[in-house]
Amino acid sequence: MDVTENIKKLSAELPSEVKIVAISKTRTPDEIMKLYESGYRLFGENKVQELVSKKQALPGDIEWHMVGHLQSNKVKFIAPFVSLIHSVDSLKLLKTINKEAKKNKRVIDCLLQIHIALEESKFGFSDEEVMSFLKEFSPDEFKWTRIRGLMGMATFSDDQDLIRSEFRILAGLFEVIRNTFFPADPLFNELSMGMSGDYRIAAEEGSTMVRIGSLIFGERNN
Ligand SMILES: *Cc1c(COP(=O)(O)O)cnc(C)c1O
């Protein structure tokens, strides 16, 4: 696997404003270093323990994103360094992130995860939940977190139309939320959608951030 070649191909294919988060879960620090040495700095993990151990093992200028389900009791381990949490799916979690961010005297950027897939197993707010969450939301209480946008995962399926319709719903919700709750906030501007199997559709539907693992590093065994 030539990871550098793979990411070059992806960048050439995607509009320049779409960021690629290299999802390095299950990969060794050596594999990550190959990409790092080619100048790449944006990596994402889905488990707290793995994220923390890679943070410790790898150069300090890597920008680490948390993309997987996050339990409130583990926020403290990543709060000192994480640069974006894609998977905020409850008020309780956001409160904890705010508290831990304050302790670390840094503002933590967050995305609200929206459940758009048919599968029950994927985490996230429903449309109604996120709207009522934001109605109650008072930014003054959350000085140490910054909601930067939304994240969602489409159904794992070969049905391109289904995937497209899910991404389209998410992009529509993003616009509604931006216009309703963040009209004067230029930093509410990230829409994290698209993985190895569906990033093209996601980019066509307005993604600003794709999360790509296997297309960069090869198939995972687990
Ligand atoms: C693993 C993972 C990805 C990347 O998956 P690939 O299909 O390997 O590109 C993206 N997002 C999340 C939340 C993941 O857990």
PDB file of N, CA and C in Angstrom, residues 118 154-167 197-198 201:
ATOM      1  N   LEU A 118     -30.359   3.905   8.095  1.00  0.00           N
ATOM      2  CA  LEU A 118     -31.450   3.016   8.471  1.00  0.00           C
ATOM      3  C   LEU A 118     -31.066   2.144   9.667  1.00  0.00           C
ATOM      4  N   ALA A 154     -23.908   7.409   6.471  1.00  0.00           N
ATOM      5  CA  ALA A 154     -24.992   6.837   5.671  1.00  0.00           C
ATOM      6  C   ALA A 154     -25.120   5.343   5.958  1.00  0.00           C
ATOM      7  N   THR A 155     -26.240   4.787   5.558  1.00  0.00           N
ATOM      8  CA  THR A 155     -26.447   3.336   5.657  1.00  0.00           C
ATOM      9  C   THR A 155     -25.345   2.603   4.900  1.00  0.00           C
ATOM     10  N   PHE A 156     -24.863   1.501   5.475  1.00  0.00           N
ATOM     11  CA  PHE A 156     -23.868   0.677   4.798  1.00  0.00           C
ATOM     12  C   PHE A 156     -24.600  -0.144   3.751  1.00  0.00           C
ATOM     13  N   SER A 157     -24.477   0.271   2.485  1.00  0.00           N
ATOM     14  CA  SER A 157     -25.339  -0.293   1.448  1.00  0.00           C
ATOM     15  C   SER A 157     -24.723  -0.048   0.078  1.00  0.00           C
ATOM     16  N   ASP A 158     -25.130  -0.850  -0.904  1.00  0.00           N
ATOM     17  CA  ASP A 158     -24.714  -0.597  -2.289  1.00  0.00           C
ATOM     18  C   ASP A 158     -25.695   0.328  -2.992  1.00  0.00           C
ATOM     19  N   ASP A 159     -26.756   0.664  -2.317  1.00  0.00           N
ATOM     20  CA  ASP A 159     -27.805   1.463  -2.933  1.00  0.00           C
ATOM     21  C   ASP A 159     -27.399   2.941  -2.945  1.00  0.00           C
ATOM     22  N   GLN A 160     -26.856   3.363  -4.085  1.00  0.00           N
ATOM     23  CA  GLN A 160     -26.321   4.723  -4.218  1.00  0.00           C
ATOM     24  C   GLN A 160     -27.405   5.789  -3.997  1.00  0.00           C
ATOM     25  N   ASP A 161     -28.617   5.466  -4.431  1.00  0.00           N
ATOM     26  CA  ASP A 161     -29.698   6.447  -4.283  1.00  0.00           C
ATOM     27  C   ASP A 161     -30.056   6.656  -2.814  1.00  0.00           C
ATOM     28  N   LEU A 162     -30.030   5.550  -2.079  1.00  0.00           N
ATOM     29  CA  LEU A 162     -30.317   5.638  -0.646  1.00  0.00           C
ATOM     30  C   LEU A 162     -29.252   6.490   0.044  1.00  0.00           C
ATOM     31  N   ILE A 163     -27.988   6.187  -0.271  1.00  0.00           N
ATOM     32  CA  ILE A 163     -26.883   6.935   0.345  1.00  0.00           C
ATOM     33  C   ILE A 163     -26.995   8.414   0.001  1.00  0.00           C
ATOM     34  N   ARG A 164     -27.246   8.684  -1.266  1.00  0.00           N
ATOM     35  CA  ARG A 164     -27.357  10.075  -1.690  1.00  0.00           C
ATOM     36  C   ARG A 164     -28.510  10.782  -0.961  1.00  0.00           C
ATOM     37  N   SER A 165     -29.631  10.088  -0.829  1.00  0.00           N
ATOM     38  CA  SER A 165     -30.765  10.757  -0.183  1.00  0.00           C
ATOM     39  C   SER A 165     -30.465  11.025   1.289  1.00  0.00           C
ATOM     40  N   GLU A 166     -29.719  10.123   1.934  1.00  0.00           N
ATOM     41  CA  GLU A 166     -29.368  10.366   3.342  1.00  0.00           C
ATOM     42  C   GLU A 166     -28.418  11.557   3.478  1.00  0.00           C
ATOM     43  N   PHE A 167     -27.422  11.629   2.613  1.00  0.00           N
ATOM     44  CA  PHE A 167     -26.495  12.766   2.669  1.00  0.00           C
ATOM     45  C   PHE A 167     -27.228  14.073   2.345  1.00  0.00           C
ATOM     46  N   GLY A 197     -16.343   4.163   1.087  1.00  0.00           N
ATOM     47  CA  GLY A 197     -17.326   3.625   0.153  1.00  0.00           C
ATOM     48  C   GLY A 197     -18.270   4.659  -0.450  1.00  0.00           C
ATOM     49  N   ASP A 198     -18.325   5.829   0.147  1.00  0.00           N
ATOM     50  CA  ASP A 198     -19.364   6.769  -0.312  1.00  0.00           C
ATOM     51  C   ASP A 198     -18.897   8.231  -0.354  1.00  0.00           C
ATOM     52  N   ILE A 201     -20.148  10.513  -3.404  1.00  0.00           N
ATOM     53  CA  ILE A 201     -21.527  11.006  -3.267  1.00  0.00           C
ATOM     54  C   ILE A 201     -21.568  12.108  -2.219  1.00  0.00           C
TER      55      ILE A 201
END
